[in-house]
PDB file of C-alpha atoms in Angstrom:
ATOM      1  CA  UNK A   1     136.100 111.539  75.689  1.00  0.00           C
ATOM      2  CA  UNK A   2     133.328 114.135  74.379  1.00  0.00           C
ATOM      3  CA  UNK A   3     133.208 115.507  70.870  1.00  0.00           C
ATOM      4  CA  UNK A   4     132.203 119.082  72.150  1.00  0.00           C
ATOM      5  CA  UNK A   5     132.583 121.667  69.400  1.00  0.00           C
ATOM      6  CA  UNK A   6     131.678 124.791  71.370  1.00  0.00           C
ATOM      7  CA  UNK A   7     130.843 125.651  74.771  1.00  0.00           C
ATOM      8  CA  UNK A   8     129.313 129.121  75.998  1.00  0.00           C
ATOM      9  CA  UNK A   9     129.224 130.044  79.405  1.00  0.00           C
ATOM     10  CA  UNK A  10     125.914 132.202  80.014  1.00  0.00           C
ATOM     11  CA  UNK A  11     126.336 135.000  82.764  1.00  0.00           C
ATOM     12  CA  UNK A  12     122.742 135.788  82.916  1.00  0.00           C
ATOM     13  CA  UNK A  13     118.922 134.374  81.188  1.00  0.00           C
ATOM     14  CA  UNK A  14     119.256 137.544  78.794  1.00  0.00           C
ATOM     15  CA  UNK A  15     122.796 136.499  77.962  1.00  0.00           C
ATOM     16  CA  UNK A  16     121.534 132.434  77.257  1.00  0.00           C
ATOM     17  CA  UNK A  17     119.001 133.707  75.007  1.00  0.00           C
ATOM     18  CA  UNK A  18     121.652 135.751  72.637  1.00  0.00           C
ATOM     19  CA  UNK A  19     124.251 132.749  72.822  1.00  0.00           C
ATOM     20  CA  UNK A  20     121.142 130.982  71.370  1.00  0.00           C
ATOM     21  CA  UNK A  21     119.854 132.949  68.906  1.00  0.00           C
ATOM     22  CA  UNK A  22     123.088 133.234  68.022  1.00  0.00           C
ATOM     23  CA  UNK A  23     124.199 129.380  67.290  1.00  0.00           C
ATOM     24  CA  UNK A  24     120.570 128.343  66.982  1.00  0.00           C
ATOM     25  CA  UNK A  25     122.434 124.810  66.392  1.00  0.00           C
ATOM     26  CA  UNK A  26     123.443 124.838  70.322  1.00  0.00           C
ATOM     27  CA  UNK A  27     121.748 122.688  73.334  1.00  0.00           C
ATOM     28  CA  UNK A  28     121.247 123.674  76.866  1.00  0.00           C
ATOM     29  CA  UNK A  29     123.426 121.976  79.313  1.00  0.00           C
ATOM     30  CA  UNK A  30     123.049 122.551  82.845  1.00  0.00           C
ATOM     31  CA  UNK A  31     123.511 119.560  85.158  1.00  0.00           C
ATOM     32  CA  UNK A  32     124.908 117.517  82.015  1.00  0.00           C
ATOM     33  CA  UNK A  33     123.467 114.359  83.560  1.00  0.00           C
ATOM     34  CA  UNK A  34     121.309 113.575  79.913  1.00  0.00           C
ATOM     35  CA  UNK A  35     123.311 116.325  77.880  1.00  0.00           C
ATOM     36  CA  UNK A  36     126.801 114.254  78.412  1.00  0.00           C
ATOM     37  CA  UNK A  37     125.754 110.954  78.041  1.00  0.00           C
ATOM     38  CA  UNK A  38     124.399 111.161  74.539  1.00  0.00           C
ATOM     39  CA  UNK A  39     127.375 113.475  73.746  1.00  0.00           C
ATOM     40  CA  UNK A  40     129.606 110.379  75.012  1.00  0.00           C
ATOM     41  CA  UNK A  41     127.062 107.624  72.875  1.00  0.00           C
ATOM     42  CA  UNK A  42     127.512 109.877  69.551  1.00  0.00           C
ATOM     43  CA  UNK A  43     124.398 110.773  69.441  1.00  0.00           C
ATOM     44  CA  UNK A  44     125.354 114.537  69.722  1.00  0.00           C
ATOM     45  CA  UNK A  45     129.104 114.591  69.106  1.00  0.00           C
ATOM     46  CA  UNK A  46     130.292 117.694  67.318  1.00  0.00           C
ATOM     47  CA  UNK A  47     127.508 119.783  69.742  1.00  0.00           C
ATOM     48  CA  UNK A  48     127.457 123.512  70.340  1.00  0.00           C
ATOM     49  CA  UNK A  49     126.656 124.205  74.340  1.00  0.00           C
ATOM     50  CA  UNK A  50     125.571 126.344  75.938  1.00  0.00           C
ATOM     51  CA  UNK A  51     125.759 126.183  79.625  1.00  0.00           C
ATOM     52  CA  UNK A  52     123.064 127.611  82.115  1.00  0.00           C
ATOM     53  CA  UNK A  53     124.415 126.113  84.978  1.00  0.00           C
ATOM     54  CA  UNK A  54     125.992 129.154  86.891  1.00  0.00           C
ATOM     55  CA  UNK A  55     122.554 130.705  86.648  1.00  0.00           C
ATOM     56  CA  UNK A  56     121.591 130.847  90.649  1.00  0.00           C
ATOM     57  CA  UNK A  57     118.784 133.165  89.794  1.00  0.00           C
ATOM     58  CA  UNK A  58     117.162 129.567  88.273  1.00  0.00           C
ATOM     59  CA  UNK A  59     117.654 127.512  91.832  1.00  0.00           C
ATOM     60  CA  UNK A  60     115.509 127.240  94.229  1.00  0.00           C
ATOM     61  CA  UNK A  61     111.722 127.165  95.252  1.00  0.00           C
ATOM     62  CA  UNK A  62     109.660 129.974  96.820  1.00  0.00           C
ATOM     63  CA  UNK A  63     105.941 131.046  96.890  1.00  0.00           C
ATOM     64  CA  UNK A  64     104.787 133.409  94.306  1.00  0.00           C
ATOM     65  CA  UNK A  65     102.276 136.402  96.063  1.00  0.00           C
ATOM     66  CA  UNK A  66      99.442 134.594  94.723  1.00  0.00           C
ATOM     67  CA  UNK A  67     100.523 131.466  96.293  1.00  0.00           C
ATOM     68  CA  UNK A  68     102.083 129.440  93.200  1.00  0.00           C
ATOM     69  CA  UNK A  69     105.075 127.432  94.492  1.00  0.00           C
ATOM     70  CA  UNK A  70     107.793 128.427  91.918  1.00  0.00           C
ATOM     71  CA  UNK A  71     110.541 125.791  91.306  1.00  0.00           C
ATOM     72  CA  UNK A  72     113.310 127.182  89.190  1.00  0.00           C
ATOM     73  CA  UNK A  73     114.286 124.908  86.065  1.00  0.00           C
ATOM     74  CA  UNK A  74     117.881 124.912  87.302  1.00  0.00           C
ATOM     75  CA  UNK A  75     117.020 123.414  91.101  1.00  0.00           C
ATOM     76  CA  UNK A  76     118.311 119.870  91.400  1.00  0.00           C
ATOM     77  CA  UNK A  77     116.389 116.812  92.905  1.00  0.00           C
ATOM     78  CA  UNK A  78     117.809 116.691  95.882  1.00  0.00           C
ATOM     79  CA  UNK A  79     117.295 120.059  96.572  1.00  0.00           C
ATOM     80  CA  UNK A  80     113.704 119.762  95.785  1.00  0.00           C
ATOM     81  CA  UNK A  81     113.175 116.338  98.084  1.00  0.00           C
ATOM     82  CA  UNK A  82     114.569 118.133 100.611  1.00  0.00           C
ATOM     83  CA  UNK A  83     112.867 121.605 100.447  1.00  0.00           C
ATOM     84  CA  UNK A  84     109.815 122.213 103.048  1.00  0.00           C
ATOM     85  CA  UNK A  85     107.346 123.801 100.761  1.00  0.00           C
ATOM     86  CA  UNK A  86     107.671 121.026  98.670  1.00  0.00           C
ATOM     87  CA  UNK A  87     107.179 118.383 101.604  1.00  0.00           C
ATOM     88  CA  UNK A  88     104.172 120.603 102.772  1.00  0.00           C
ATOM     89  CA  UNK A  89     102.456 121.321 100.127  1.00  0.00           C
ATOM     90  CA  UNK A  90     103.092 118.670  97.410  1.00  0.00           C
ATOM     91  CA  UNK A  91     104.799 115.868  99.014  1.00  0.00           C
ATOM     92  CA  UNK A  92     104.183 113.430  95.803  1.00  0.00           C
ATOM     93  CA  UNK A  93     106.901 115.845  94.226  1.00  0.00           C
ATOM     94  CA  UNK A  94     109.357 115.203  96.572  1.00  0.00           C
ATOM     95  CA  UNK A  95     109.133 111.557  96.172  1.00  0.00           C
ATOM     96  CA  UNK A  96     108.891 111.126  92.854  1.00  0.00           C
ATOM     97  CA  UNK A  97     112.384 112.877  92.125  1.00  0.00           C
ATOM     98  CA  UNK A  98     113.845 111.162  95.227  1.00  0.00           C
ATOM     99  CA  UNK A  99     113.041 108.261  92.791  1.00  0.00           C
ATOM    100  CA  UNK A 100     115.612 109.345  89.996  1.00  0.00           C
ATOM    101  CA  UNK A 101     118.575 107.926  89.776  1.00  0.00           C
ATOM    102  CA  UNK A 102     121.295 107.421  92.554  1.00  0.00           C
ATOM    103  CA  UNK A 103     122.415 110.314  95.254  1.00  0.00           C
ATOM    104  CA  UNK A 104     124.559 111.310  92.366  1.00  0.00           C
ATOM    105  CA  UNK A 105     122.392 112.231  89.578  1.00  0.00           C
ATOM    106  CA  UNK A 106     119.800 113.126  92.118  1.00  0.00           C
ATOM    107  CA  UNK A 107     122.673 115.798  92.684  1.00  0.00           C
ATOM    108  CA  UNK A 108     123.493 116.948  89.523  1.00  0.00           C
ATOM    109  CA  UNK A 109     119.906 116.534  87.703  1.00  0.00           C
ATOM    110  CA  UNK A 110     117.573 119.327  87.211  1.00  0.00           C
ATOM    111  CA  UNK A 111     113.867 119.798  87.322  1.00  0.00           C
ATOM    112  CA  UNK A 112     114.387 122.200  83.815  1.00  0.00           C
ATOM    113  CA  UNK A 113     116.496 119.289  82.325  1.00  0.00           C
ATOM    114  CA  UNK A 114     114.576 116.401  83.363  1.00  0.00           C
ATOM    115  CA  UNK A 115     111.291 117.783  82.085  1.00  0.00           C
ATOM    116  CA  UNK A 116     112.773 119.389  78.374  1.00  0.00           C
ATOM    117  CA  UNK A 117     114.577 116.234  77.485  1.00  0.00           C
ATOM    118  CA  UNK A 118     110.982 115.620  76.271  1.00  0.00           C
ATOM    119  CA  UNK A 119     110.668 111.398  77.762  1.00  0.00           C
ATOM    120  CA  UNK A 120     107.780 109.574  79.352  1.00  0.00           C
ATOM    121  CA  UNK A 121     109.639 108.077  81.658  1.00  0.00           C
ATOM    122  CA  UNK A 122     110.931 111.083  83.764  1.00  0.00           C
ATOM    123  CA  UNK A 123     109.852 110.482  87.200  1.00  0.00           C
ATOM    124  CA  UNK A 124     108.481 114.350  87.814  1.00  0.00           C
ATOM    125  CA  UNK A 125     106.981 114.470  84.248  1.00  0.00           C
ATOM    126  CA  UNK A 126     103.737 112.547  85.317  1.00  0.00           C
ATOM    127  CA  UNK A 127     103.912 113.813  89.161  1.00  0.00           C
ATOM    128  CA  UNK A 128     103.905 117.610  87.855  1.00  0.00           C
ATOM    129  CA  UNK A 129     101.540 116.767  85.656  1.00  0.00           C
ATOM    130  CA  UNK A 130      99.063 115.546  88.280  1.00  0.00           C
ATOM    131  CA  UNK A 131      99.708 118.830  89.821  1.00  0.00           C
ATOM    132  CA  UNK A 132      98.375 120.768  87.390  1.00  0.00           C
ATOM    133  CA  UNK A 133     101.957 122.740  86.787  1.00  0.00           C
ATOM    134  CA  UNK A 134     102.962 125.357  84.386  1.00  0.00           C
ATOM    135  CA  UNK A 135     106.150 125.390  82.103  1.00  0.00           C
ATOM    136  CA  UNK A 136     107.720 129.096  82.345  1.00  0.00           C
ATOM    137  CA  UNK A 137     109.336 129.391  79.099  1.00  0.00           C
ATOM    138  CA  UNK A 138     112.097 132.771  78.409  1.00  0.00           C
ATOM    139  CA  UNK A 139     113.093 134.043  74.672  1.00  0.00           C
ATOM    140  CA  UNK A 140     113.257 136.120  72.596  1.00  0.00           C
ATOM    141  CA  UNK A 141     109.546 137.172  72.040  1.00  0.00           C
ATOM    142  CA  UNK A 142     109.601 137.706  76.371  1.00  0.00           C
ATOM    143  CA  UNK A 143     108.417 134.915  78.929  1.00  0.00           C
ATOM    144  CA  UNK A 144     105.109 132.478  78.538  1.00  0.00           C
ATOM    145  CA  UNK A 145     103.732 129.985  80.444  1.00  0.00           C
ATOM    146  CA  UNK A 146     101.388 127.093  79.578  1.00  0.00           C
ATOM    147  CA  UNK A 147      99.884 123.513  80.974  1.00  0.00           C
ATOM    148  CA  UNK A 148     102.879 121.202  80.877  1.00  0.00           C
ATOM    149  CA  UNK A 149     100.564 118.815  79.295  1.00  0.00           C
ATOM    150  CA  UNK A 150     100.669 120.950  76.080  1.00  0.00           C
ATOM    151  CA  UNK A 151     104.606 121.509  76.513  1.00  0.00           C
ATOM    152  CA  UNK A 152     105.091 117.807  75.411  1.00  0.00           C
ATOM    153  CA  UNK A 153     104.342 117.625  71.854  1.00  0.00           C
ATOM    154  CA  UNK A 154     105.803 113.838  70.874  1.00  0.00           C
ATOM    155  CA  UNK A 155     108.176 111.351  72.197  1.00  0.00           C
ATOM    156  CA  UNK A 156     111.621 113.781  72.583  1.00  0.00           C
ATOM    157  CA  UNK A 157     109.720 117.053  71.929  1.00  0.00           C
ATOM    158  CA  UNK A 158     108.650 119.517  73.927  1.00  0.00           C
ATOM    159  CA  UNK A 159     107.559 123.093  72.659  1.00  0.00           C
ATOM    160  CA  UNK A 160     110.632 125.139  72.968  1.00  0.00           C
ATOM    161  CA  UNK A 161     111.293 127.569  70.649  1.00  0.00           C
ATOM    162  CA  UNK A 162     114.536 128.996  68.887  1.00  0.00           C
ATOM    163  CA  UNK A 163     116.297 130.878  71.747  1.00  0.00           C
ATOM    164  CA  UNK A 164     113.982 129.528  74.651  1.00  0.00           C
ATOM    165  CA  UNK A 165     115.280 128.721  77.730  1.00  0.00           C
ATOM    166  CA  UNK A 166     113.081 126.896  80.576  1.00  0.00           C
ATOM    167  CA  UNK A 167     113.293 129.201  83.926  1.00  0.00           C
ATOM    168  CA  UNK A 168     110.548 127.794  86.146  1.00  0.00           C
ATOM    169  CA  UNK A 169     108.271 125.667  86.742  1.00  0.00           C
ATOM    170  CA  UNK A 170     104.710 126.433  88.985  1.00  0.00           C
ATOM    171  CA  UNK A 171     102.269 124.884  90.466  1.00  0.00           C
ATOM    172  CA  UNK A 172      99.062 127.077  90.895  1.00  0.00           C
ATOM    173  CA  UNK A 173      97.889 127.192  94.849  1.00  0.00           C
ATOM    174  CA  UNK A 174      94.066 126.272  93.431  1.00  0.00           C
ATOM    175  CA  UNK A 175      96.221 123.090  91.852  1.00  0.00           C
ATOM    176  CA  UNK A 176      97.512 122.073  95.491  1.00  0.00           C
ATOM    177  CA  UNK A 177      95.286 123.700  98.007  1.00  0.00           C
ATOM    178  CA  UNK A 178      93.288 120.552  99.615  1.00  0.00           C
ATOM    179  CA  UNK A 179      94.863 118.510  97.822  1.00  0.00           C
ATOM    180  CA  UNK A 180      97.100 114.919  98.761  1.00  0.00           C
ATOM    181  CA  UNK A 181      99.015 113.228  96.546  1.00  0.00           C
ATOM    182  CA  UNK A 182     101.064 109.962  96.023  1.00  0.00           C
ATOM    183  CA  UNK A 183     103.524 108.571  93.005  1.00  0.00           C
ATOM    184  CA  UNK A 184     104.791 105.097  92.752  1.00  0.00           C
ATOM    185  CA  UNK A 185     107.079 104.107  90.128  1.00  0.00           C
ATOM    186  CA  UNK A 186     107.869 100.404  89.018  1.00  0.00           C
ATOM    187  CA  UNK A 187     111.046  99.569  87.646  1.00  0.00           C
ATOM    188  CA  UNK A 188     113.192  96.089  87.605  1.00  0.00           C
ATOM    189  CA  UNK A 189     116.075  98.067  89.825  1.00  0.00           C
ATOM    190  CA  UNK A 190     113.697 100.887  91.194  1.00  0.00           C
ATOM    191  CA  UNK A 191     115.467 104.078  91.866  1.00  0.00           C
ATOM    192  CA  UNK A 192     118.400 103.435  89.811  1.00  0.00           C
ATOM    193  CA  UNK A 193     116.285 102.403  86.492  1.00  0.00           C
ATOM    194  CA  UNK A 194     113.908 104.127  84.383  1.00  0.00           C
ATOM    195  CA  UNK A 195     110.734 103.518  85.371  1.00  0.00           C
ATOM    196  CA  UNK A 196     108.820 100.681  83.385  1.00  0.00           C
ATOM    197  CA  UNK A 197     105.582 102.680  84.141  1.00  0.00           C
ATOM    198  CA  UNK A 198     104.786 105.536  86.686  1.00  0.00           C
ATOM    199  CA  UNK A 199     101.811 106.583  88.417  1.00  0.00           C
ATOM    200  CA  UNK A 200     100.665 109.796  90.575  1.00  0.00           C
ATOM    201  CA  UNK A 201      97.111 110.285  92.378  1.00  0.00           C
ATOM    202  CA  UNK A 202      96.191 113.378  93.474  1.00  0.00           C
ATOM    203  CA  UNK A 203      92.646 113.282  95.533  1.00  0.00           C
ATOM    204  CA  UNK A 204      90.701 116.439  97.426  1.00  0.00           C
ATOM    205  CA  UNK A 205      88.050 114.899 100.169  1.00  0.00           C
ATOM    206  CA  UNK A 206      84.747 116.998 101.362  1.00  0.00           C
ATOM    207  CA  UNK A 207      84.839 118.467 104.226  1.00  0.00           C
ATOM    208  CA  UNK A 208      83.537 115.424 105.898  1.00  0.00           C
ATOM    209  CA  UNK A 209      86.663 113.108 103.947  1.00  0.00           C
ATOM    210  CA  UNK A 210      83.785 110.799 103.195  1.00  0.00           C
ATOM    211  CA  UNK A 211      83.534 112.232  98.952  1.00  0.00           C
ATOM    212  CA  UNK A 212      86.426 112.358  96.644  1.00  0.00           C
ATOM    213  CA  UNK A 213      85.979 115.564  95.234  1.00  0.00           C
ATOM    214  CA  UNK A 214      88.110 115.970  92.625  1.00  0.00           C
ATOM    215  CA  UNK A 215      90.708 113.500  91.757  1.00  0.00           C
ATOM    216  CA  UNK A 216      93.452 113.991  89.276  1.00  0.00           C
ATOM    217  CA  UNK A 217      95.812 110.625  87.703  1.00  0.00           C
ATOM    218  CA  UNK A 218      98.896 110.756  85.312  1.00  0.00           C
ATOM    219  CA  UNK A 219     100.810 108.379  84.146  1.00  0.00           C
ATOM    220  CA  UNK A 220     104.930 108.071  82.714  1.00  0.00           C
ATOM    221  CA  UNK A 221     105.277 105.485  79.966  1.00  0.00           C
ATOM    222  CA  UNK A 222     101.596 104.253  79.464  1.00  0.00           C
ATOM    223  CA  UNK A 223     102.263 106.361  76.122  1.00  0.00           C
ATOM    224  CA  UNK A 224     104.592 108.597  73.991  1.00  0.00           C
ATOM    225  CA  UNK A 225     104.407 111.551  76.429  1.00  0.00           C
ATOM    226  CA  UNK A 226     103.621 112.068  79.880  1.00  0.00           C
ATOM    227  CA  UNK A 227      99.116 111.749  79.977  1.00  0.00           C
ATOM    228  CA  UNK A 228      97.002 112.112  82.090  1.00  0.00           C
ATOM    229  CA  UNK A 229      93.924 109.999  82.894  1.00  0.00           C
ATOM    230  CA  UNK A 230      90.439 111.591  82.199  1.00  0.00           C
ATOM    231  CA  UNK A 231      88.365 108.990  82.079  1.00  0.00           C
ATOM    232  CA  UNK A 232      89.715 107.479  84.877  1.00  0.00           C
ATOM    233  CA  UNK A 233      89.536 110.257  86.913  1.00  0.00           C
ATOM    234  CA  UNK A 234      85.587 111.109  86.155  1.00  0.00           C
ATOM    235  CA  UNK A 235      84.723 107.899  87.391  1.00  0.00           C
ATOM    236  CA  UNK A 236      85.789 109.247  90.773  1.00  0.00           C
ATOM    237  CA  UNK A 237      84.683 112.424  90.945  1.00  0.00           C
ATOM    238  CA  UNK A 238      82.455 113.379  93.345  1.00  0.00           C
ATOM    239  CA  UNK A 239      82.336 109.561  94.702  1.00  0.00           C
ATOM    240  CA  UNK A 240      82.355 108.632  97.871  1.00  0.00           C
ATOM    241  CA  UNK A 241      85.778 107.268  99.146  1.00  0.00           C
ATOM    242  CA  UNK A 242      84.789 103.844  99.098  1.00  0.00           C
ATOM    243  CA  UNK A 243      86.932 100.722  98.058  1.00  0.00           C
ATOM    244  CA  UNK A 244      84.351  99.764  95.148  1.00  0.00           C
ATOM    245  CA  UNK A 245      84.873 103.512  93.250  1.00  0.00           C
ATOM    246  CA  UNK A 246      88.579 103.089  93.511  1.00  0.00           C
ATOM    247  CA  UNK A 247      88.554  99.430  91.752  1.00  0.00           C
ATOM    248  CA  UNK A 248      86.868 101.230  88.821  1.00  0.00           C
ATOM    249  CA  UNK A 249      88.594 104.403  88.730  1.00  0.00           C
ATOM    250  CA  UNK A 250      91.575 101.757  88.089  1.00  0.00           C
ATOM    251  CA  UNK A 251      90.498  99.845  85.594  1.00  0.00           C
ATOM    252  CA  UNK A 252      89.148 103.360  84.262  1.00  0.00           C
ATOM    253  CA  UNK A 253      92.669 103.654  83.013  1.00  0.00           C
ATOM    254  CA  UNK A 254      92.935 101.151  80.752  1.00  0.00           C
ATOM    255  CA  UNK A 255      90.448 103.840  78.691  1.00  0.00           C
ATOM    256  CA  UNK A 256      93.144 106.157  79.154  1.00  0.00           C
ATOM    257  CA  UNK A 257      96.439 104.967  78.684  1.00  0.00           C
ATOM    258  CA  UNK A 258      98.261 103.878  75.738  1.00  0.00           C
ATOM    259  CA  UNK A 259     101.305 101.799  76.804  1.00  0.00           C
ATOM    260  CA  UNK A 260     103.279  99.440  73.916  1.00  0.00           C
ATOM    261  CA  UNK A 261     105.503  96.749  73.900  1.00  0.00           C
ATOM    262  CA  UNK A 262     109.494  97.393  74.625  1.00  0.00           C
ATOM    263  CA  UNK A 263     112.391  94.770  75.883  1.00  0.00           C
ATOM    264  CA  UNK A 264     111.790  96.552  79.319  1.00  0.00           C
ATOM    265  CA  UNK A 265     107.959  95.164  79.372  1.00  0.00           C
ATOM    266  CA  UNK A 266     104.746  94.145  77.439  1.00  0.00           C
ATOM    267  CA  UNK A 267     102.148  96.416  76.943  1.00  0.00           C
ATOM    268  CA  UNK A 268      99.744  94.067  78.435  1.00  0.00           C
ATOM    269  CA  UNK A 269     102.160  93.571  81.590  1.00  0.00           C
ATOM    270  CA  UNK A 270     101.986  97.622  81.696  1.00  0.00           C
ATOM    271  CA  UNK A 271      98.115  97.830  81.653  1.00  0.00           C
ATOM    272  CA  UNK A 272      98.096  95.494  84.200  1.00  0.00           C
ATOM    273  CA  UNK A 273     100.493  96.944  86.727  1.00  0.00           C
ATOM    274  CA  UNK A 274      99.177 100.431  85.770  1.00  0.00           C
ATOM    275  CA  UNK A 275      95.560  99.478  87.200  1.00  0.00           C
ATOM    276  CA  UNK A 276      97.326  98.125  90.090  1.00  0.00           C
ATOM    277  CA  UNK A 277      99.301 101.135  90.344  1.00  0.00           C
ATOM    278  CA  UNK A 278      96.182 103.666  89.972  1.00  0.00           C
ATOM    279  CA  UNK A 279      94.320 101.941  92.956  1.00  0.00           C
ATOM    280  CA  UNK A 280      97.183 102.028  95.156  1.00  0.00           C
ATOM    281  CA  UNK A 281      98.014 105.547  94.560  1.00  0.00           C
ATOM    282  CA  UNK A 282      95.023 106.608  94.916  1.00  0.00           C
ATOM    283  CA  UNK A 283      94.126 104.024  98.205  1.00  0.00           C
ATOM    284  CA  UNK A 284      97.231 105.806  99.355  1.00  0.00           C
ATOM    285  CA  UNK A 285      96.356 109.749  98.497  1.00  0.00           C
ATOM    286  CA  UNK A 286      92.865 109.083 100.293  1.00  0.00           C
ATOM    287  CA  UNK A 287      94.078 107.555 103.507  1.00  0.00           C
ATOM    288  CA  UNK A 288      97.338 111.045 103.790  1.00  0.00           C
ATOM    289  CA  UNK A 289      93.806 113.204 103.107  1.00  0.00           C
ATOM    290  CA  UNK A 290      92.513 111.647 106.231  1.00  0.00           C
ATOM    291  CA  UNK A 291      90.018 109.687 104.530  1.00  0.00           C
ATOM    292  CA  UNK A 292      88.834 106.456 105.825  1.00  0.00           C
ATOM    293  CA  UNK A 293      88.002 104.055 103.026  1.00  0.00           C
ATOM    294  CA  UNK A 294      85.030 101.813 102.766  1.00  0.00           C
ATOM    295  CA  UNK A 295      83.034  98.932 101.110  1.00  0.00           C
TER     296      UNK A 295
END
């Protein structure tokens, strides 16, 4: 059974943003696949809703005129593992969410949902931030945007403010342009358990593919919120694609991340796998670039 005390059905974003400001005690359910479950635990019996989910205008993804690749907040995984500018243009995307779950939360979950329930564990959390995306956030005050990274604020908070709703997600074309990416989660049951760490690579080869450009590394449970790598990823700048740069930009992470012990793993089993991770992924991102690596 669920202890629901309210639910309002919004007909439009406008309309979600009234409902909200007026019960400023409500949540946002869309897919329910997070929402329900902790209503079901207790953890939010007695909860006002209010439901986004017949919002279409939120589905989808298209390219913006200056070549962003929009993803509304509503669009589910398996619509976004399936869609073609996704697989073009930022294939790590695609398989990170393809990662979530079984075929029926894949179904069901949302992009929007699986980003503002605020975890370090969601699979697209590190993978969009990688990518460089923006979080398009609608209220009251009108719409803003800003770096994911400064979305998340602590573990189960992101920055949404009283009448907010997510609408989109974007990923800039200078974020993507050149660029190949590659996730790879580690769980005990992969896709049907939270991951026990991710990792996505994002690389951008010369010309030549003989000099990693730029390289960009984030990382899902090596800390309270989705991070990415900095250190790591400055000690392959500009390198040449060589296996010797990519051993350090791995254990460059261990600068970088901040993992702790849980019942799921140690932290020192989680700095380990994560340096693993990091070389693979970005072994991986070089060699879809076209790169050839070397000693």
């Amino acid at each position: 059974m669920y202890d629901i005390k309210a639910l309002y059905e919004a007909a439009s974003v406008p309309h979600a943003i009234a409902l909200l400001t007026e019960h400023p005690q409500a949540r946002i359910i869309a897919g329910g696949s997070d929402v329900l479950i902790q209503i079901r635990s207790g953890k939010l019996a007695g909860a006002e809703l209010v439901s986004i989910y017949a919002l279409d205008e939120l589905r989808g993804v298209s390219l913006e005129a200056d070549g962003a690749i929009r993803i509304g907040s509503l669009t589910s995984f398996s619509h976004i593992a399936r869609d073609p500018i996704i697989r073009a243009r930022i294939g790590a995307l695609a398989q990170a969410v393809d990662m979530v779950g079984g075929p029926q939360i894949r179904n069901i979950g949302t992009i929007g949902g699986n980003t503002c329930n605020g975890v370090t564990s969601a699979d697209s959390a590190s993978t969009l931030l990688a990518w460089d995306a923006l979080v398009e956030l609608t209220g009251p005050q009108g719409v803003r945007r800003l770096p994911i990274g400064d979305f998340y604020i602590r573990a189960g908070q992101v920055d949404l403010r009283p009448g907010e709703i997510q609408t989109a997600i974007l990923i800039p074309q200078a974020a993507y342009q050149g660029y190949q990416g590659y996730y790879i989660k580690y769980a005990m049951r992969e896709a049907m358990d939270i991951a026990t760490t991710g990792c996505s690579v994002n690389v951008k080869l010369s010309a030549d593919k003989k000099t990693m450009e730029d390289v960009r590394a984030a990382f899902g449970v090596a800390g309270p919120v989705p991070l990415r790598a900095p250190a790591a990823e400055a000690l392959a700048r500009g390198k040449p694609a060589a296996a010797a740069h990519i051993r350090a930009f791995a254990q460059g992470v261990l600068q970088d991340i901040h993992p702790r012990d849980s019942w799921r793993a140690s932290k020192d089993f989680r700095q380990h796998i994560a340096v693993v991770m990091a070389q693979r992924a970005l072994t991986q991102s070089i060699r879809l670039a076209g790169g050839d690596i070397h000693e």
